[in-house]
XYZ file of C-alpha atoms in Angstrom:
758
model
C -14.717 -1.985 -13.467
C -12.575 -3.108 -10.568
C -12.715 -6.704 -9.349
C -14.481 -5.603 -6.174
C -18.252 -5.932 -6.366
C -21.108 -6.607 -4.003
C -24.618 -7.789 -4.793
C -26.134 -4.294 -4.584
C -23.251 -2.030 -5.594
C -20.784 -1.585 -8.421
C -17.336 0.003 -8.142
C -15.754 1.979 -10.957
C -12.237 3.363 -11.171
C -11.879 6.207 -13.680
C -8.839 8.020 -15.034
C -9.540 11.772 -14.889
C -7.678 14.156 -17.178
C -7.380 17.934 -16.924
C -7.373 18.347 -13.127
C -4.874 20.939 -11.972
C -5.643 21.787 -8.343
C -7.722 20.939 -5.304
C -10.624 22.992 -6.645
C -10.816 20.660 -9.641
C -11.040 17.692 -7.286
C -13.885 19.333 -5.387
C -15.786 20.109 -8.580
C -15.507 16.565 -9.973
C -16.612 15.104 -6.639
C -19.639 17.410 -6.489
C -20.596 16.388 -10.029
C -20.317 12.702 -9.122
C -22.361 13.147 -5.956
C -25.245 14.513 -8.030
C -25.504 11.333 -10.125
C -28.542 9.241 -9.110
C -27.540 6.126 -7.205
C -23.998 7.201 -6.292
C -23.264 6.003 -2.766
C -19.707 7.317 -2.492
C -17.217 9.064 -4.749
C -13.636 10.094 -4.107
C -11.196 11.867 -6.437
C -7.427 11.983 -6.028
C -5.349 14.723 -7.654
C -2.022 12.899 -7.372
C -3.206 9.672 -9.020
C -5.635 11.527 -11.336
C -8.238 8.895 -10.593
C -11.786 8.726 -9.242
C -13.417 5.803 -7.450
C -17.180 5.606 -7.564
C -19.503 3.249 -5.699
C -22.965 3.242 -7.241
C -26.147 1.254 -6.784
C -26.309 -1.532 -9.330
C -28.424 -0.597 -12.336
C -28.986 3.060 -11.359
C -26.533 4.740 -13.758
C -24.194 3.329 -16.390
C -20.464 3.900 -16.707
C -21.072 5.812 -19.944
C -23.431 8.217 -18.155
C -20.874 8.841 -15.404
C -18.118 9.541 -17.940
C -20.407 11.849 -19.944
C -21.238 13.924 -16.858
C -17.559 14.323 -15.916
C -16.767 15.414 -19.473
C -19.629 17.905 -19.321
C -18.014 19.342 -16.198
C -14.907 20.081 -18.274
C -12.618 17.125 -17.658
C -11.560 14.045 -19.539
C -12.657 10.677 -18.166
C -12.245 7.036 -19.112
C -12.406 3.700 -17.356
C -9.111 2.682 -15.787
C -7.553 -0.402 -17.363
C -7.169 -3.661 -15.425
C -3.436 -3.182 -15.069
C -3.725 0.497 -14.236
C -2.810 3.545 -16.284
C 0.595 4.287 -14.816
C 2.633 2.779 -17.611
C 0.540 4.699 -20.130
C 1.281 7.965 -18.307
C 4.996 7.240 -18.433
C 4.946 7.098 -22.234
C 3.297 10.504 -22.530
C 4.216 12.474 -25.657
C 7.157 14.872 -25.538
C 4.769 17.597 -26.741
C 1.866 16.648 -24.440
C 0.254 19.257 -22.191
C 2.610 18.296 -19.346
C 5.464 17.272 -21.663
C 9.007 18.552 -21.545
C 8.837 19.840 -25.131
C 6.373 22.620 -24.291
C 8.497 23.663 -21.311
C 11.663 23.928 -23.410
C 9.920 25.799 -26.235
C 8.283 28.268 -23.832
C 11.646 29.110 -22.233
C 13.342 29.504 -25.615
C 10.691 31.973 -26.727
C 10.686 33.806 -23.379
C 14.461 34.010 -22.889
C 14.939 37.197 -24.995
C 12.159 38.825 -22.940
C 13.636 38.309 -19.485
C 17.392 38.251 -20.271
C 17.635 42.093 -20.255
C 16.659 42.016 -16.560
C 19.701 39.826 -15.773
C 22.278 41.764 -17.797
C 21.159 45.206 -16.574
C 23.151 44.968 -13.259
C 26.307 44.587 -15.375
C 25.730 47.926 -17.091
C 24.254 46.476 -20.275
C 21.031 48.260 -21.141
C 19.464 46.394 -23.976
C 15.985 45.216 -24.771
C 13.948 44.097 -27.725
C 11.557 46.455 -29.388
C 7.948 46.260 -28.274
C 6.841 44.570 -31.484
C 9.485 41.855 -31.138
C 8.349 41.316 -27.552
C 4.778 40.992 -28.786
C 5.869 38.495 -31.456
C 7.647 36.272 -28.905
C 5.062 36.560 -26.108
C 1.999 35.855 -28.277
C 2.718 32.165 -29.106
C 3.631 31.567 -25.465
C 0.404 33.209 -24.319
C -2.070 31.735 -26.786
C -0.492 28.535 -28.132
C 1.571 27.078 -25.305
C -0.764 28.658 -22.758
C -3.981 27.677 -24.545
C -4.546 24.838 -22.087
C -5.161 27.413 -19.323
C -7.813 29.231 -21.344
C -9.531 25.998 -22.300
C -9.624 24.588 -18.769
C -10.494 27.965 -17.237
C -13.405 28.423 -19.660
C -14.764 24.974 -18.801
C -14.527 25.771 -15.106
C -16.519 28.957 -15.643
C -19.196 27.009 -17.510
C -19.355 24.652 -14.537
C -19.842 27.620 -12.211
C -16.553 27.339 -10.356
C -12.953 28.441 -10.678
C -9.702 26.557 -10.708
C -5.972 27.150 -10.959
C -6.097 27.404 -14.756
C -8.624 30.225 -14.494
C -6.290 32.121 -12.151
C -3.349 31.706 -14.528
C -5.442 32.665 -17.567
C -6.830 35.785 -15.866
C -3.464 36.874 -14.466
C -1.397 36.441 -17.614
C -4.125 37.877 -19.846
C -4.226 41.005 -17.684
C -0.432 41.442 -17.935
C -0.440 40.706 -21.679
C -3.419 42.996 -22.315
C -1.895 45.861 -20.335
C 1.360 45.503 -22.294
C -0.462 45.462 -25.618
C -2.451 48.563 -24.632
C 0.753 50.422 -23.682
C 2.465 49.278 -26.905
C -0.384 50.632 -29.040
C -0.678 53.933 -27.171
C 2.937 54.648 -26.117
C 6.448 54.238 -27.459
C 8.087 53.352 -24.119
C 9.055 49.700 -24.464
C 10.509 49.579 -20.949
C 6.985 49.864 -19.526
C 5.855 46.648 -21.198
C 5.197 43.504 -19.143
C 5.204 40.822 -21.823
C 8.060 39.092 -20.001
C 5.876 38.783 -16.875
C 2.991 36.975 -18.636
C 5.370 34.771 -20.660
C 7.520 33.754 -17.697
C 4.451 32.973 -15.577
C 3.289 30.526 -18.238
C 6.826 29.105 -18.487
C 7.031 28.539 -14.735
C 3.567 27.020 -14.481
C 4.357 24.638 -17.359
C 7.644 23.769 -15.668
C 5.821 23.184 -12.395
C 3.292 20.904 -14.114
C 6.073 18.900 -15.734
C 7.887 18.546 -12.404
C 4.620 17.483 -10.764
C 4.025 14.851 -13.436
C 7.536 13.452 -12.924
C 7.125 13.430 -9.153
C 3.739 11.697 -9.413
C 5.362 8.974 -11.480
C 8.037 8.531 -8.829
C 5.455 8.267 -6.035
C 3.833 5.414 -7.966
C 7.115 3.589 -8.492
C 6.051 0.668 -6.285
C 2.965 -0.042 -8.381
C 4.884 0.200 -11.632
C 7.504 -2.191 -10.253
C 4.730 -4.653 -9.418
C 3.121 -4.248 -12.831
C 6.417 -5.051 -14.533
C 6.426 -8.441 -12.771
C 3.738 -9.686 -15.139
C 5.297 -11.773 -17.931
C 3.691 -11.210 -21.317
C 3.478 -14.940 -22.112
C 3.339 -18.323 -20.383
C 4.647 -21.735 -21.529
C 1.560 -23.963 -21.329
C 2.080 -27.739 -21.516
C -0.195 -30.226 -23.222
C -2.493 -31.440 -20.448
C -3.263 -34.716 -22.241
C 0.317 -35.953 -22.411
C 2.339 -37.496 -19.611
C 3.950 -34.798 -17.496
C 7.612 -35.734 -18.008
C 7.098 -36.361 -21.725
C 5.379 -33.016 -22.351
C 7.959 -30.753 -20.708
C 9.769 -30.219 -24.021
C 6.514 -29.503 -25.871
C 4.669 -26.369 -24.885
C 2.673 -23.527 -26.389
C 3.783 -19.951 -25.764
C 0.433 -18.289 -24.987
C -0.409 -14.692 -24.080
C -1.013 -14.459 -20.354
C -4.696 -13.572 -20.735
C -5.277 -16.899 -22.523
C -3.998 -19.015 -19.621
C -6.785 -20.678 -17.633
C -6.916 -22.226 -14.147
C -5.905 -25.871 -14.388
C -3.329 -25.316 -17.138
C 0.112 -26.759 -16.518
C 2.708 -24.017 -16.923
C 6.429 -24.533 -17.455
C 8.785 -22.048 -15.767
C 12.447 -22.229 -16.728
C 15.309 -21.074 -14.465
C 15.515 -17.280 -14.270
C 11.971 -16.682 -15.575
C 9.120 -14.841 -13.879
C 6.320 -17.094 -12.669
C 3.242 -16.043 -14.686
C 0.436 -17.500 -12.523
C -0.479 -18.407 -8.969
C -0.366 -22.155 -8.597
C 1.039 -25.349 -7.076
C 4.286 -27.032 -8.097
C 3.709 -30.521 -9.562
C 7.220 -31.097 -10.899
C 10.642 -29.751 -9.942
C 12.190 -27.787 -7.094
C 13.854 -24.396 -6.892
C 14.400 -21.261 -4.852
C 11.951 -18.454 -5.617
C 12.558 -14.742 -5.087
C 9.305 -13.185 -3.808
C 10.907 -9.997 -2.477
C 8.885 -7.512 -4.546
C 5.659 -9.240 -3.508
C 6.239 -10.036 0.147
C 9.312 -8.003 1.120
C 11.098 -11.246 2.023
C 14.758 -10.570 1.257
C 15.910 -14.196 0.946
C 14.782 -16.601 -1.832
C 12.296 -19.187 -0.551
C 12.828 -22.909 -1.122
C 9.991 -24.486 -3.109
C 9.304 -28.139 -3.849
C 6.433 -30.457 -4.746
C 3.014 -29.193 -3.603
C 4.476 -25.777 -2.685
C 2.417 -22.758 -3.657
C 3.971 -20.092 -5.862
C 2.878 -16.530 -6.560
C 2.664 -15.047 -10.035
C 5.340 -12.393 -10.552
C 7.939 -14.109 -8.357
C 11.337 -14.877 -9.918
C 12.276 -18.535 -10.355
C 15.788 -19.454 -9.316
C 17.971 -22.345 -10.393
C 15.439 -25.111 -11.061
C 12.856 -25.909 -13.715
C 9.273 -25.935 -12.396
C 5.933 -27.139 -13.679
C 3.017 -25.423 -11.981
C -0.708 -26.098 -12.108
C -2.356 -22.693 -12.508
C -4.866 -21.821 -9.799
C -5.353 -18.069 -10.298
C -4.546 -15.815 -13.237
C -5.182 -12.181 -14.172
C -7.308 -10.175 -11.737
C -7.696 -13.202 -9.451
C -3.968 -13.492 -8.800
C -2.236 -12.337 -5.624
C -0.174 -9.819 -7.612
C -3.283 -8.248 -9.139
C -4.952 -8.041 -5.733
C -1.851 -6.395 -4.226
C -1.799 -3.787 -6.998
C -5.526 -3.189 -6.539
C -5.146 -2.716 -2.779
C -2.268 -0.250 -3.167
C -4.047 1.701 -5.918
C -7.188 1.826 -3.797
C -5.256 3.157 -0.821
C -3.576 5.804 -2.966
C -6.906 6.872 -4.483
C -8.717 7.129 -1.156
C -8.379 10.158 1.065
C -7.168 10.497 4.590
C -9.788 12.231 6.772
C -7.621 15.359 7.048
C -8.014 15.810 3.290
C -11.685 16.653 3.864
C -10.590 19.869 5.575
C -8.352 20.697 2.622
C -11.210 20.065 0.187
C -13.529 22.355 2.152
C -10.956 25.130 2.096
C -10.208 24.612 -1.605
C -13.885 24.765 -2.572
C -14.030 28.463 -1.614
C -10.379 29.297 -2.206
C -10.430 30.266 -5.894
C -13.484 32.589 -5.691
C -11.955 34.211 -2.614
C -8.639 34.767 -4.415
C -10.385 36.378 -7.395
C -12.170 38.793 -5.044
C -8.867 39.568 -3.267
C -7.188 40.206 -6.626
C -9.946 42.643 -7.631
C -9.655 44.467 -4.302
C -5.852 44.563 -4.683
C -6.075 45.930 -8.222
C -8.647 48.604 -7.381
C -6.901 49.596 -4.150
C -3.488 50.021 -5.768
C -4.984 51.832 -8.782
C -6.726 54.352 -6.543
C -3.789 54.718 -4.109
C -1.020 55.102 -6.714
C -3.245 56.539 -9.424
C -1.717 53.962 -11.778
C -3.727 51.285 -13.542
C -0.518 49.413 -14.478
C 0.533 49.032 -10.823
C -2.970 47.892 -9.880
C -3.085 45.271 -12.646
C 0.421 43.956 -11.962
C -0.214 43.464 -8.248
C -3.574 41.841 -8.946
C -1.830 39.506 -11.383
C 0.740 38.634 -8.706
C -2.056 37.764 -6.254
C -3.785 35.559 -8.833
C -0.616 33.713 -9.742
C 0.878 33.108 -6.315
C -2.450 31.922 -4.914
C -2.703 28.920 -7.268
C -3.544 26.105 -4.800
C -1.437 23.385 -6.430
C 0.662 22.712 -3.337
C -2.435 22.573 -1.165
C -4.095 20.006 -3.418
C -1.002 17.819 -3.652
C 0.095 17.949 -0.006
C -1.892 14.973 1.285
C -2.219 12.655 -1.740
C 1.470 12.943 -2.631
C 2.498 11.826 0.863
C -0.058 9.004 0.865
C 1.161 7.770 -2.511
C 4.810 7.841 -1.489
C 4.192 6.245 1.928
C 1.887 3.460 0.793
C 4.113 2.786 -2.214
C 7.327 2.301 -0.259
C 5.471 0.285 2.406
C 4.113 -2.066 -0.280
C 7.643 -2.585 -1.555
C 8.574 -4.075 1.818
C 5.484 -6.223 2.264
C 3.221 -3.796 4.163
C -0.074 -3.049 2.392
C -1.794 0.014 3.875
C -5.339 -0.279 2.545
C -7.034 2.405 4.615
C -5.512 5.928 4.650
C -7.274 6.597 7.952
C -4.621 4.316 9.441
C -2.058 7.036 8.716
C -3.844 9.442 11.056
C -4.308 6.886 13.828
C -0.998 5.017 13.815
C 0.964 7.863 15.404
C -1.466 7.775 18.351
C -1.258 4.035 19.048
C -0.323 3.130 22.604
C -1.505 -0.512 22.757
C -0.949 -3.394 20.330
C -2.958 -6.585 20.926
C -1.707 -9.824 19.357
C -3.619 -12.981 18.648
C -1.352 -15.847 19.721
C -1.848 -18.783 17.377
C -0.529 -18.103 13.894
C 0.542 -14.565 14.770
C 3.166 -14.926 17.491
C 3.423 -18.703 17.029
C 3.903 -20.880 13.939
C 0.202 -21.774 13.958
C 0.427 -25.557 13.795
C 1.490 -28.118 16.438
C 5.027 -29.441 16.403
C 6.650 -32.206 18.362
C 8.659 -30.369 20.997
C 9.910 -33.232 23.176
C 10.202 -37.041 23.264
C 11.005 -38.339 26.768
C 11.602 -42.127 26.980
C 10.981 -43.855 30.292
C 13.990 -46.122 29.880
C 16.559 -44.469 27.635
C 18.623 -47.631 27.424
C 15.703 -49.767 26.311
C 15.464 -48.272 22.823
C 16.971 -45.678 20.571
C 14.987 -42.399 20.574
C 14.971 -42.376 16.770
C 13.437 -45.850 16.830
C 10.679 -44.659 19.162
C 9.962 -41.673 16.909
C 9.916 -43.788 13.720
C 7.602 -46.310 15.401
C 5.211 -43.661 16.758
C 5.134 -41.934 13.380
C 4.360 -45.283 11.707
C 1.263 -45.648 13.863
C 0.020 -42.316 12.486
C 0.501 -43.065 8.784
C -2.689 -42.122 6.956
C -4.105 -40.107 9.858
C -5.279 -36.505 9.234
C -5.056 -35.476 12.890
C -2.856 -32.361 13.480
C -0.760 -34.212 16.086
C -0.266 -37.086 13.642
C 1.097 -34.675 11.063
C 3.372 -33.165 13.716
C 4.869 -36.615 14.410
C 5.355 -37.355 10.723
C 6.977 -33.930 10.203
C 9.333 -34.582 13.124
C 10.365 -37.943 11.629
C 10.864 -36.347 8.221
C 13.003 -33.580 9.732
C 15.329 -36.253 11.176
C 15.274 -38.153 7.866
C 13.623 -41.172 9.475
C 11.323 -43.569 7.616
C 8.139 -44.234 9.644
C 7.771 -47.920 10.507
C 4.415 -49.067 9.156
C 2.089 -50.844 11.548
C -0.373 -53.661 10.893
C -3.766 -54.109 12.521
C -3.880 -50.357 12.979
C -7.118 -49.005 14.397
C -8.336 -45.759 15.872
C -9.740 -45.696 19.395
C -12.255 -42.806 19.734
C -11.409 -40.588 22.688
C -8.228 -42.547 23.379
C -5.766 -42.632 20.478
C -4.496 -45.154 17.939
C -3.269 -48.743 18.240
C -1.211 -50.990 15.969
C 1.571 -53.562 15.634
C 4.873 -52.356 14.095
C 6.108 -54.515 11.239
C 9.803 -53.951 11.959
C 12.235 -52.380 14.385
C 12.744 -52.904 18.099
C 9.009 -53.104 18.757
C 8.173 -55.480 15.910
C 5.302 -57.791 16.787
C 4.313 -55.830 19.889
C 0.980 -54.064 20.221
C 1.563 -50.352 20.778
C -0.888 -47.621 21.616
C -0.340 -43.882 21.243
C -2.889 -42.222 23.497
C -3.690 -39.185 25.577
C -2.543 -39.127 29.195
C -6.080 -38.397 30.375
C -7.295 -41.703 28.904
C -5.020 -43.533 31.391
C -6.606 -41.900 34.449
C -7.121 -44.608 37.062
C -4.499 -46.992 35.670
C -1.504 -48.071 37.806
C 0.901 -46.192 35.502
C -1.014 -42.902 35.617
C 0.971 -41.238 38.404
C 4.318 -42.292 36.923
C 3.310 -40.872 33.548
C 2.084 -37.616 35.139
C 5.391 -37.211 36.948
C 7.336 -37.745 33.700
C 5.121 -35.283 31.820
C 5.027 -32.631 34.542
C 7.695 -30.406 32.973
C 5.793 -30.472 29.670
C 2.509 -29.536 31.345
C 4.197 -26.637 33.132
C 5.178 -25.250 29.743
C 1.587 -25.524 28.502
C 2.281 -28.358 26.068
C -0.083 -31.100 24.903
C 1.143 -34.552 25.988
C 0.609 -38.035 24.549
C 2.136 -41.291 25.749
C 3.339 -44.285 23.743
C 2.319 -47.470 25.594
C 3.519 -50.996 24.938
C 0.773 -53.551 25.472
C 3.219 -56.436 25.104
C 3.147 -59.303 22.640
C -0.046 -61.112 21.750
C -1.863 -62.273 24.881
C -0.084 -59.864 27.250
C -2.341 -57.484 29.244
C 0.215 -55.448 31.208
C 0.744 -52.077 29.516
C 4.188 -50.468 29.841
C 4.888 -46.785 29.192
C 7.604 -46.342 26.545
C 7.815 -42.570 26.079
C 6.042 -39.290 26.694
C 5.680 -37.172 23.550
C 4.962 -33.441 23.960
C 3.429 -31.184 21.324
C 3.089 -27.442 21.188
C 2.747 -24.453 18.918
C 6.280 -23.136 18.590
C 6.994 -19.415 18.867
C 8.064 -17.611 15.714
C 11.813 -16.884 15.844
C 11.322 -13.120 15.725
C 8.315 -12.845 18.075
C 10.427 -11.431 20.905
C 12.110 -8.938 18.566
C 8.658 -7.747 17.496
C 7.605 -7.099 21.085
C 10.906 -5.385 21.918
C 10.514 -3.094 18.896
C 7.058 -2.028 20.092
C 8.355 -1.385 23.606
C 11.022 0.846 22.056
C 8.158 2.876 20.556
C 6.596 3.113 24.069
C 3.677 0.899 23.052
C 2.145 -1.555 25.536
C 1.685 -5.113 24.264
C -1.232 -7.440 24.961
C -1.831 -11.061 23.938
C -5.230 -12.683 23.404
C -5.302 -16.481 23.537
C -7.821 -19.275 23.815
C -5.197 -21.505 25.443
C -5.114 -22.356 29.130
C -3.609 -19.797 31.465
C -0.345 -21.717 31.975
C 0.396 -22.042 28.259
C -0.565 -18.449 27.462
C 1.400 -17.033 30.404
C 4.483 -19.022 29.402
C 4.379 -17.556 25.904
C 3.791 -14.054 27.255
C 6.709 -14.213 29.686
C 9.044 -15.711 27.097
C 8.679 -12.823 24.677
C 7.974 -10.013 27.157
C 4.240 -9.380 26.593
C 2.926 -6.830 29.124
C -0.536 -8.338 29.658
C -2.001 -11.750 28.795
C -5.674 -12.614 28.346
C -6.071 -16.420 28.380
C -8.963 -18.826 27.736
C -10.636 -16.193 25.576
C -13.513 -17.258 23.365
C -13.224 -15.923 19.790
C -16.442 -13.956 20.198
C -14.967 -12.098 23.199
C -11.861 -10.727 21.461
C -13.709 -7.679 20.116
C -15.069 -6.933 23.599
C -11.551 -6.988 25.068
C -10.347 -4.566 22.362
C -13.172 -2.195 23.311
C -12.236 -2.514 26.991
C -8.625 -1.663 26.170
C -9.738 1.396 24.197
C -11.638 2.770 27.197
C -9.370 1.466 29.951
C -8.330 4.936 31.047
C -10.644 7.733 32.175
C -8.044 10.417 31.542
C -7.507 9.667 27.854
C -8.620 7.355 25.094
C -6.293 4.497 24.323
C -5.661 3.796 20.653
C -5.428 0.056 20.071
C -4.075 -1.973 17.155
C -5.128 -5.590 16.739
C -2.879 -8.095 14.967
C -4.401 -11.412 13.872
C -4.715 -13.932 11.094
C -7.853 -16.016 11.573
C -11.572 -15.802 10.874
C -12.180 -15.470 14.605
C -9.961 -12.368 14.655
C -12.053 -10.464 12.081
C -14.454 -8.787 14.575
C -11.529 -7.618 16.730
C -9.622 -6.374 13.660
C -12.659 -4.376 12.593
C -13.338 -2.778 15.987
C -9.682 -1.868 16.674
C -8.444 1.605 15.750
C -5.900 -0.063 13.462
C -6.357 -3.649 12.291
C -3.332 -5.584 10.985
C -3.793 -8.985 9.334
C -1.145 -11.545 8.442
C -1.435 -12.569 4.798
C -0.569 -16.110 5.896
C -4.024 -16.215 7.499
C -7.555 -16.044 6.113
C -9.056 -13.711 3.508
C -11.738 -12.684 6.017
C -9.109 -11.311 8.391
C -7.377 -9.392 5.588
C -10.664 -7.834 4.446
C -11.419 -6.633 7.985
C -7.975 -5.063 8.540
C -6.664 -1.695 7.412
C -3.124 -3.074 7.018
C -2.085 -6.423 5.551
C 1.371 -7.798 6.380
C 2.525 -9.842 3.387
C 4.777 -12.068 5.509
C 3.902 -13.903 8.683
C 6.536 -11.813 10.429
C 5.424 -9.999 13.605
C 8.323 -7.509 13.351
C 6.413 -5.957 10.437
C 3.957 -4.573 13.005
C 6.488 -2.065 14.338
C 7.627 -1.302 10.784
C 4.019 -0.638 9.711
C 3.552 1.765 12.606
C 6.856 3.466 11.800
C 6.080 4.120 8.113
C 2.548 5.220 9.031
C 3.943 7.757 11.496
C 6.476 9.051 8.996
C 3.806 9.394 6.296
C 1.554 11.286 8.695
C 4.430 13.613 9.558
C 4.966 14.322 5.859
C 1.272 15.132 5.443
C 1.440 17.612 8.315
C 4.648 19.172 7.002
C 3.222 19.515 3.494
C -0.019 21.086 4.695
C 1.853 23.500 6.942
C 4.082 24.729 4.119
C 1.215 24.866 1.628
C -0.944 26.991 3.938
C 2.052 29.091 5.019
C 3.018 29.733 1.410
C -0.395 31.162 0.531
C -0.772 32.988 3.861
C 2.550 34.807 3.393
C 2.611 35.051 -0.388
C -0.773 36.686 -1.036
C -0.177 39.753 1.216
C 3.341 40.170 -0.211
C 1.976 40.107 -3.756
C -0.804 42.563 -2.861
C 1.725 44.995 -1.365
C 4.003 44.806 -4.392
C 6.878 42.812 -2.911
C 6.451 40.068 -5.533
C 6.353 40.759 -9.248
C 4.166 38.505 -11.423
C 7.274 36.725 -12.670
C 8.538 36.011 -9.157
C 5.047 34.969 -8.076
C 4.886 32.424 -10.898
C 8.293 31.062 -9.976
C 7.371 30.835 -6.295
C 4.091 29.079 -7.095
C 5.832 26.417 -9.206
C 8.536 26.037 -6.563
C 5.982 25.479 -3.794
C 4.390 22.537 -5.632
C 7.785 21.069 -6.380
C 8.844 21.388 -2.728
C 5.702 19.648 -1.481
C 6.217 16.761 -3.885
C 9.940 16.531 -3.146
C 9.250 16.427 0.580
C 6.806 13.554 0.049
C 9.353 11.701 -2.075
C 11.787 11.668 0.860
C 9.650 8.784 2.141
C 11.204 6.637 -0.571
C 14.360 6.532 1.543
C 12.525 4.698 4.338
C 13.704 1.191 5.138
C 12.327 -1.321 7.671
C 14.447 -1.595 10.771
C 14.091 -5.389 10.942
C 15.026 -6.575 7.453
């Protein structure tokens, strides 16, 4: 069972074996829909998986598996780490293995070689009995899988690709055997047609299996990031003393709270917090970040990342299915298993496709028999119709593109969770950004320190003194001051008699420095309203206010007994723009997409940010509850056409807007609530990923359309040609296998995609 559960529903992911075409998908889905309590079921041909949501307690997993098996397919619960690695190690002689393909061609080669040497004046062929001897093992041993699957589909009351192949090749083989027993003319035998059809279908299946593995390359790369073991330290011993004494435990035995040792060059096995050491960590396969990230004490690390030059000790916080890596894999697998809405049309067509083809083949056979007065011509053309109509390409067109697109996007830190996004992204004409945490850093920073008398004290001394007043405070502005002092490698000057003044600020007496012994107060400008210094302070802070910054003032109250306060410096705070915010907006403008910013800040601050980075429209002083309403207004802002709007955010208050937008994009640096509400998660807090996400979504959608066009065109053109005798059964089999391979190869071209802002 997958990690995702609700109080009333259970989710199961199943590996389905034996599916060969879109008709198989339709049949498995219909069987699942009939199970009592099933709320939703989706089956994906490319991943060979089914996802089932069922009411808790209504039907067991064993009952679901038994029903699928009764329908004629293999089924088992998907393992926690997925089944992709297991598929890679498939036997050489498996149903889709290369061994069967090679053996089938070796046996069939003497049957079709005479056709190739005849143009050179060499007229040679095997006797009919030798042809029978070579064709029989191909037909009934190597081709047994088609009979088995076709028989099961008949029992289930529906047809599939295997049934078409079994019927077509059996007709050609049977006709040849009949002629062999009743005539001595070996040149009228068609054993080579039935044998080569099976060869080409087996080759096509092997190529499909290889292509499916390539489309899932991103997931396999993520799965390989899991180390098999972790070095767990003795939690009872002193940290430094226990570093050289550890137990090498299997990863599934590591528990939250364990202290894990990671040596230089090793993969980090768990999510956790560094408690000893410092290093650079390569998180590129998890976040798409190309440069190693510096990590020190109290820094969070992600399981699967590659440790650099330093030794680290990490306290485990999340392991196994709770880890970020496991959740990423789950999200990508879920996206690849789900269907884009356009696939519903394909499924509807496929549900009636096979029965229709069988009827067309019968009409073709009877028509040609009566017209040419030849049963052999009628059977051969009917066989060609059956073979060329195999709907493999149609069934693989959409899921193959989704797998390739979502896989390559995940490799670069873009998790597309909802395939519907792929159909909407190419229509987007508005992108709305939340400001704080999305376009800005998300936490206040000290942006300016303006002394009133620059000669009276060194600016570094003022900063160290102001930071000393804030030691021990949890206020965001206090942290901003301490961070500013740390960035300049200044030691905050501790203050005595420190006390907080509610609604005003903080007061204390520095123990050292230029202001030693003086009572200082760091307070808001508004708290000085009415004082003699108020106008002077306002004038000094005016430039900061114009830029929408928050302003505090450091006041000197003099030595003990003095009552005349003197302003020392104005200190401005603000939420700094992300370095690439303007590049993100420019990239969207290049795609002809209008940009909008939603902010709860005052109009001056929001407008300043908007103008700086080129935002087209700014909505300021917006309450969190109103963001969803603005998205709806943007969607219906034009009477002539509907506007498609993407929302980009990171906070809990963005979740309603992310959900109501046509495409929701959440920054992974934000809250889990936002990521759950969005269809796309951006694994880095980098706004340029927005344009990249739209770009890969558009390209994936284009591949889906191209694949569906060629799949439908192939069957539309191929069936009439086969019925009129322009395609022999052998050529029809080759063309059918080639069509599936072309669809998959076209989808795999998405692997060449690269973000334009890396």
